[in-house]
Amino acid sequence: SQQGEEDPQALSIQEGENATMNCSYKTSINNLQWYRQNSGRGLVHLILIRSNEREKHSGRLRVTLDTSKKSSSLLITASRAADTASYFCATVPGGNKLVFGAGTILRVKS
Amino acid sequence: DAMVIQNPRYQVTQFGKPVTLSCSQTLNHNVMYWYQQKSSQAPKLLFHYYDKDFNNEADTPDNFQSRRPNTSFCFLDIRSPGLGDAAMYLCATSNLGGSRTYEQYFGPGTRLTVT
């Protein structure tokens, strides 16, 4: 079974607005990662936050992690049409593998 | 540029006809993964190789097999494809060095259609 759950399942916003996606997980983690997938393509790694970090920034991306609530959020500021994609969180419950959440489909309207 | 390459990008096969998907990498990563992704779902791990050590997920159907003849190449064999095997198949790599972040690098995927 998947470790992560994400909400919302789908999000539609206007260009220039901020988009926030949330991820919850079940077990302890070493780190949590966010990936983007454009339609019909492979996944692209966006950002990684370690379990001892609470917030991380990369360009227009801001990720927070609350290990006490087993949750993370991804904020995309000043969204662009090119940000339209599916976004997945992923955790490492054990072993050499990631477990992905169900994903959030983001649509940015221009 | 270092990358993960998948061929072909689109594959059509007939019900029950064996098919092989290929993946190659120029990243020299020690781990390679195969995922199955169906429409609007998260990628589902089928198996992975840590160097030559093969690791099969418990719920991966016996119909799916994999080969990794060397560090650079990995193959996914579907012995008798059924209609339910139509999906996007994603190959990914990871370099499990000292940091153990498990960050993965994905290929563009192969879209498999079963007729």
Short mmCIF file of C-alpha atoms in Angstrom, two decimals:
data_model
loop_
_atom_site.label_atom_id
_atom_site.label_comp_id
_atom_site.label_asym_id
_atom_site.label_seq_id
_atom_site.Cartn_x
_atom_site.Cartn_y
_atom_site.Cartn_z
CA SER A 1 0.00 0.00 0.00
CA GLN A 2 1.13 3.53 -0.63
CA GLN A 3 2.68 5.33 2.28
CA GLY A 4 1.78 8.86 1.27
CA GLU A 5 -1.54 10.52 0.78
CA GLU A 6 -1.86 13.86 -0.92
CA ASP A 7 -4.44 16.54 -1.06
CA PRO A 8 -5.97 18.06 -2.91
CA GLN A 9 -6.29 15.46 -5.66
CA ALA A 10 -6.64 18.27 -8.18
CA LEU A 11 -6.02 22.00 -8.04
CA SER A 12 -6.86 24.64 -10.62
CA ILE A 13 -5.52 28.18 -10.23
CA GLN A 14 -4.84 31.29 -12.27
CA GLU A 15 -1.35 32.18 -13.41
CA GLY A 16 0.40 34.27 -10.79
CA GLU A 17 -1.40 32.68 -7.85
CA ASN A 18 0.26 30.42 -5.29
CA ALA A 19 -0.38 26.67 -5.22
CA THR A 20 -0.18 24.59 -2.06
CA MET A 21 -0.16 20.80 -1.98
CA ASN A 22 -0.09 18.63 1.11
CA CYS A 23 1.29 15.18 1.78
CA SER A 24 0.85 12.88 4.77
CA TYR A 25 2.75 9.71 5.50
CA LYS A 26 2.57 6.87 8.00
CA THR A 27 5.99 5.77 9.22
CA SER A 28 9.21 7.44 10.28
CA ILE A 29 11.33 8.77 7.44
CA ASN A 30 14.88 9.70 6.59
CA ASN A 31 13.77 12.31 4.10
CA LEU A 32 10.79 13.34 2.01
CA GLN A 33 11.02 14.26 -1.66
CA TRP A 34 8.76 16.01 -4.16
CA TYR A 35 8.62 15.12 -7.84
CA ARG A 36 6.88 16.70 -10.81
CA GLN A 37 5.50 14.78 -13.77
CA ASN A 38 4.43 16.49 -16.95
CA SER A 39 1.74 14.68 -18.91
CA GLY A 40 3.05 11.50 -20.51
CA ARG A 41 6.59 12.00 -19.25
CA GLY A 42 8.89 10.70 -16.54
CA LEU A 43 9.17 12.20 -13.08
CA VAL A 44 11.57 14.99 -12.27
CA HIS A 45 13.02 15.44 -8.79
CA LEU A 46 12.20 18.89 -7.40
CA ILE A 47 13.37 19.10 -3.83
CA LEU A 48 14.37 16.96 -0.86
CA ILE A 49 13.89 17.78 2.80
CA ARG A 50 15.56 15.77 5.52
CA SER A 51 13.81 14.65 8.67
CA ASN A 52 15.79 17.13 10.81
CA GLU A 53 14.79 20.08 8.60
CA ARG A 54 11.56 22.02 8.92
CA GLU A 55 11.61 24.20 5.82
CA LYS A 56 13.50 24.36 2.55
CA HIS A 57 13.44 26.69 -0.44
CA SER A 58 14.43 26.25 -4.05
CA GLY A 59 13.55 29.09 -6.41
CA ARG A 60 9.75 29.43 -6.34
CA LEU A 61 9.36 26.24 -4.32
CA ARG A 62 8.97 26.10 -0.56
CA VAL A 63 8.68 22.81 1.27
CA THR A 64 7.80 22.34 4.91
CA LEU A 65 8.02 19.20 6.99
CA ASP A 66 6.29 18.45 10.29
CA THR A 67 7.52 15.08 11.52
CA SER A 68 5.26 15.22 14.59
CA LYS A 69 2.22 15.33 12.29
CA LYS A 70 3.87 13.20 9.60
CA SER A 71 3.03 15.76 6.98
CA SER A 72 4.66 17.98 4.39
CA SER A 73 3.52 20.78 2.13
CA LEU A 74 4.79 22.07 -1.19
CA LEU A 75 4.15 25.71 -2.04
CA ILE A 76 4.71 27.01 -5.56
CA THR A 77 4.68 30.80 -5.62
CA ALA A 78 3.76 32.99 -8.58
CA SER A 79 2.63 30.00 -10.61
CA ARG A 80 3.10 29.81 -14.35
CA ALA A 81 1.28 27.85 -17.05
CA ALA A 82 4.42 25.70 -17.35
CA ASP A 83 3.87 24.52 -13.75
CA THR A 84 0.86 22.53 -14.96
CA ALA A 85 1.74 18.95 -14.03
CA SER A 86 1.18 16.20 -11.47
CA TYR A 87 3.11 16.54 -8.22
CA PHE A 88 4.05 13.55 -6.06
CA CYS A 89 5.58 13.33 -2.63
CA ALA A 90 7.78 10.33 -1.89
CA THR A 91 9.23 8.88 1.27
CA VAL A 92 11.68 6.14 2.15
CA PRO A 93 10.00 3.72 4.57
CA GLY A 94 12.93 1.29 4.40
CA GLY A 95 15.22 -0.35 1.91
CA ASN A 96 16.48 1.16 -1.31
CA LYS A 97 13.19 2.46 -2.57
CA LEU A 98 10.71 5.34 -2.59
CA VAL A 99 7.00 5.09 -1.93
CA PHE A 100 4.96 7.67 -3.76
CA GLY A 101 1.81 9.41 -2.68
CA ALA A 102 -1.25 9.47 -4.93
CA GLY A 103 -0.29 12.84 -6.39
CA THR A 104 -1.90 16.22 -6.94
CA ILE A 105 -2.85 17.35 -10.45
CA LEU A 106 -2.12 21.05 -10.78
CA ARG A 107 -3.57 23.10 -13.60
CA VAL A 108 -2.42 26.69 -14.01
CA LYS A 109 -4.65 28.72 -16.29
CA SER A 110 -3.18 31.59 -18.27
CA ASP B 1 24.38 15.10 -20.61
CA ALA B 2 24.08 12.20 -18.21
CA MET B 3 20.65 10.70 -18.43
CA VAL B 4 18.26 7.77 -18.31
CA ILE B 5 17.09 6.58 -21.72
CA GLN B 6 14.13 4.37 -22.45
CA ASN B 7 13.35 2.66 -25.72
CA PRO B 8 10.98 2.57 -27.34
CA ARG B 9 8.86 5.50 -26.17
CA TYR B 10 5.72 3.81 -27.47
CA GLN B 11 5.24 0.07 -27.80
CA VAL B 12 2.22 -1.79 -29.14
CA THR B 13 1.99 -5.52 -28.58
CA GLN B 14 -0.64 -8.16 -29.01
CA PHE B 15 -2.37 -9.96 -26.17
CA GLY B 16 -0.08 -12.78 -25.05
CA LYS B 17 2.88 -11.77 -27.23
CA PRO B 18 6.10 -11.31 -25.23
CA VAL B 19 7.53 -7.84 -25.16
CA THR B 20 10.78 -6.34 -23.83
CA LEU B 21 11.30 -2.76 -22.76
CA SER B 22 14.78 -1.37 -22.37
CA CYS B 23 16.45 1.21 -20.19
CA SER B 24 19.98 2.53 -20.24
CA GLN B 25 21.77 5.09 -18.09
CA THR B 26 24.88 7.16 -18.39
CA LEU B 27 24.82 8.23 -14.73
CA ASN B 28 26.76 5.16 -13.53
CA HIS B 29 24.24 4.70 -10.73
CA ASN B 30 24.26 1.44 -8.81
CA VAL B 31 20.48 1.06 -8.45
CA MET B 32 17.95 0.74 -11.26
CA TYR B 33 14.18 0.56 -10.80
CA TRP B 34 11.18 -0.38 -12.90
CA TYR B 35 7.79 1.18 -12.18
CA GLN B 36 4.37 0.66 -13.67
CA GLN B 37 2.11 3.70 -13.81
CA LYS B 38 -1.50 3.60 -14.85
CA SER B 39 -3.54 6.65 -15.75
CA SER B 40 -3.91 9.19 -12.91
CA GLN B 41 -2.13 6.91 -10.44
CA ALA B 42 1.19 7.03 -8.64
CA PRO B 43 4.08 4.95 -9.98
CA LYS B 44 4.05 1.42 -8.58
CA LEU B 45 7.42 -0.23 -8.01
CA LEU B 46 7.78 -3.59 -9.76
CA PHE B 47 11.39 -4.42 -8.87
CA HIS B 48 14.84 -2.95 -8.51
CA TYR B 49 18.46 -3.94 -8.82
CA TYR B 50 21.07 -2.86 -6.31
CA ASP B 51 24.13 -3.59 -8.43
CA LYS B 52 23.42 -7.20 -9.46
CA ASP B 53 21.20 -7.93 -6.49
CA PHE B 54 17.61 -8.34 -7.74
CA ASN B 55 14.72 -7.27 -5.50
CA ASN B 56 11.19 -8.19 -6.47
CA GLU B 57 8.15 -6.50 -4.92
CA ALA B 58 5.80 -9.00 -3.27
CA ASP B 59 2.84 -8.05 -5.46
CA THR B 60 4.66 -7.94 -8.79
CA PRO B 61 2.99 -10.49 -11.10
CA ASP B 62 5.07 -13.49 -12.21
CA ASN B 63 4.40 -12.35 -15.76
CA PHE B 64 7.00 -9.60 -15.24
CA GLN B 65 10.71 -10.30 -15.23
CA SER B 66 13.82 -8.20 -15.39
CA ARG B 67 17.44 -8.49 -16.45
CA ARG B 68 20.40 -6.28 -15.73
CA PRO B 69 23.34 -7.52 -17.80
CA ASN B 70 25.62 -4.66 -16.75
CA THR B 71 25.60 -1.38 -14.82
CA SER B 72 24.23 0.62 -17.74
CA PHE B 73 21.35 -1.49 -18.99
CA CYS B 74 18.20 -2.95 -17.53
CA PHE B 75 15.35 -4.75 -19.30
CA LEU B 76 11.73 -5.40 -18.42
CA ASP B 77 10.26 -8.55 -19.95
CA ILE B 78 6.52 -9.13 -19.98
CA ARG B 79 6.06 -12.77 -20.88
CA SER B 80 2.38 -12.81 -21.78
CA PRO B 81 0.91 -9.31 -21.77
CA GLY B 82 -2.72 -8.95 -20.84
CA LEU B 83 -4.99 -5.98 -21.40
CA GLY B 84 -4.42 -4.98 -17.77
CA ASP B 85 -0.71 -4.55 -18.42
CA ALA B 86 -1.30 -1.54 -20.64
CA ALA B 87 0.43 1.30 -18.81
CA MET B 88 3.38 3.64 -18.74
CA TYR B 89 6.56 1.88 -17.67
CA LEU B 90 9.14 4.06 -16.00
CA CYS B 91 12.79 3.29 -15.43
CA ALA B 92 14.70 5.16 -12.75
CA THR B 93 18.16 5.14 -11.24
CA SER B 94 19.63 6.09 -7.91
CA ASN B 95 23.13 6.33 -6.56
CA LEU B 96 23.20 4.89 -3.07
CA GLY B 97 26.40 6.34 -1.76
CA GLY B 98 27.11 7.55 1.73
CA SER B 99 24.33 10.13 1.84
CA ARG B 100 21.54 7.59 1.22
CA THR B 101 19.04 10.19 0.07
CA TYR B 102 17.47 7.76 -2.44
CA GLU B 103 16.85 10.59 -4.92
CA GLN B 104 15.81 9.00 -8.19
CA TYR B 105 16.36 10.00 -11.79
CA PHE B 106 13.67 8.93 -14.23
CA GLY B 107 13.61 8.16 -17.90
CA PRO B 108 10.82 9.50 -20.13
CA GLY B 109 8.88 6.24 -19.93
CA THR B 110 7.56 3.69 -22.42
CA ARG B 111 3.83 3.74 -23.11
CA LEU B 112 2.70 0.13 -23.64
CA THR B 113 -0.52 -0.63 -25.51
CA VAL B 114 -1.88 -4.17 -25.60
CA THR B 115 -4.27 -5.00 -28.43
#
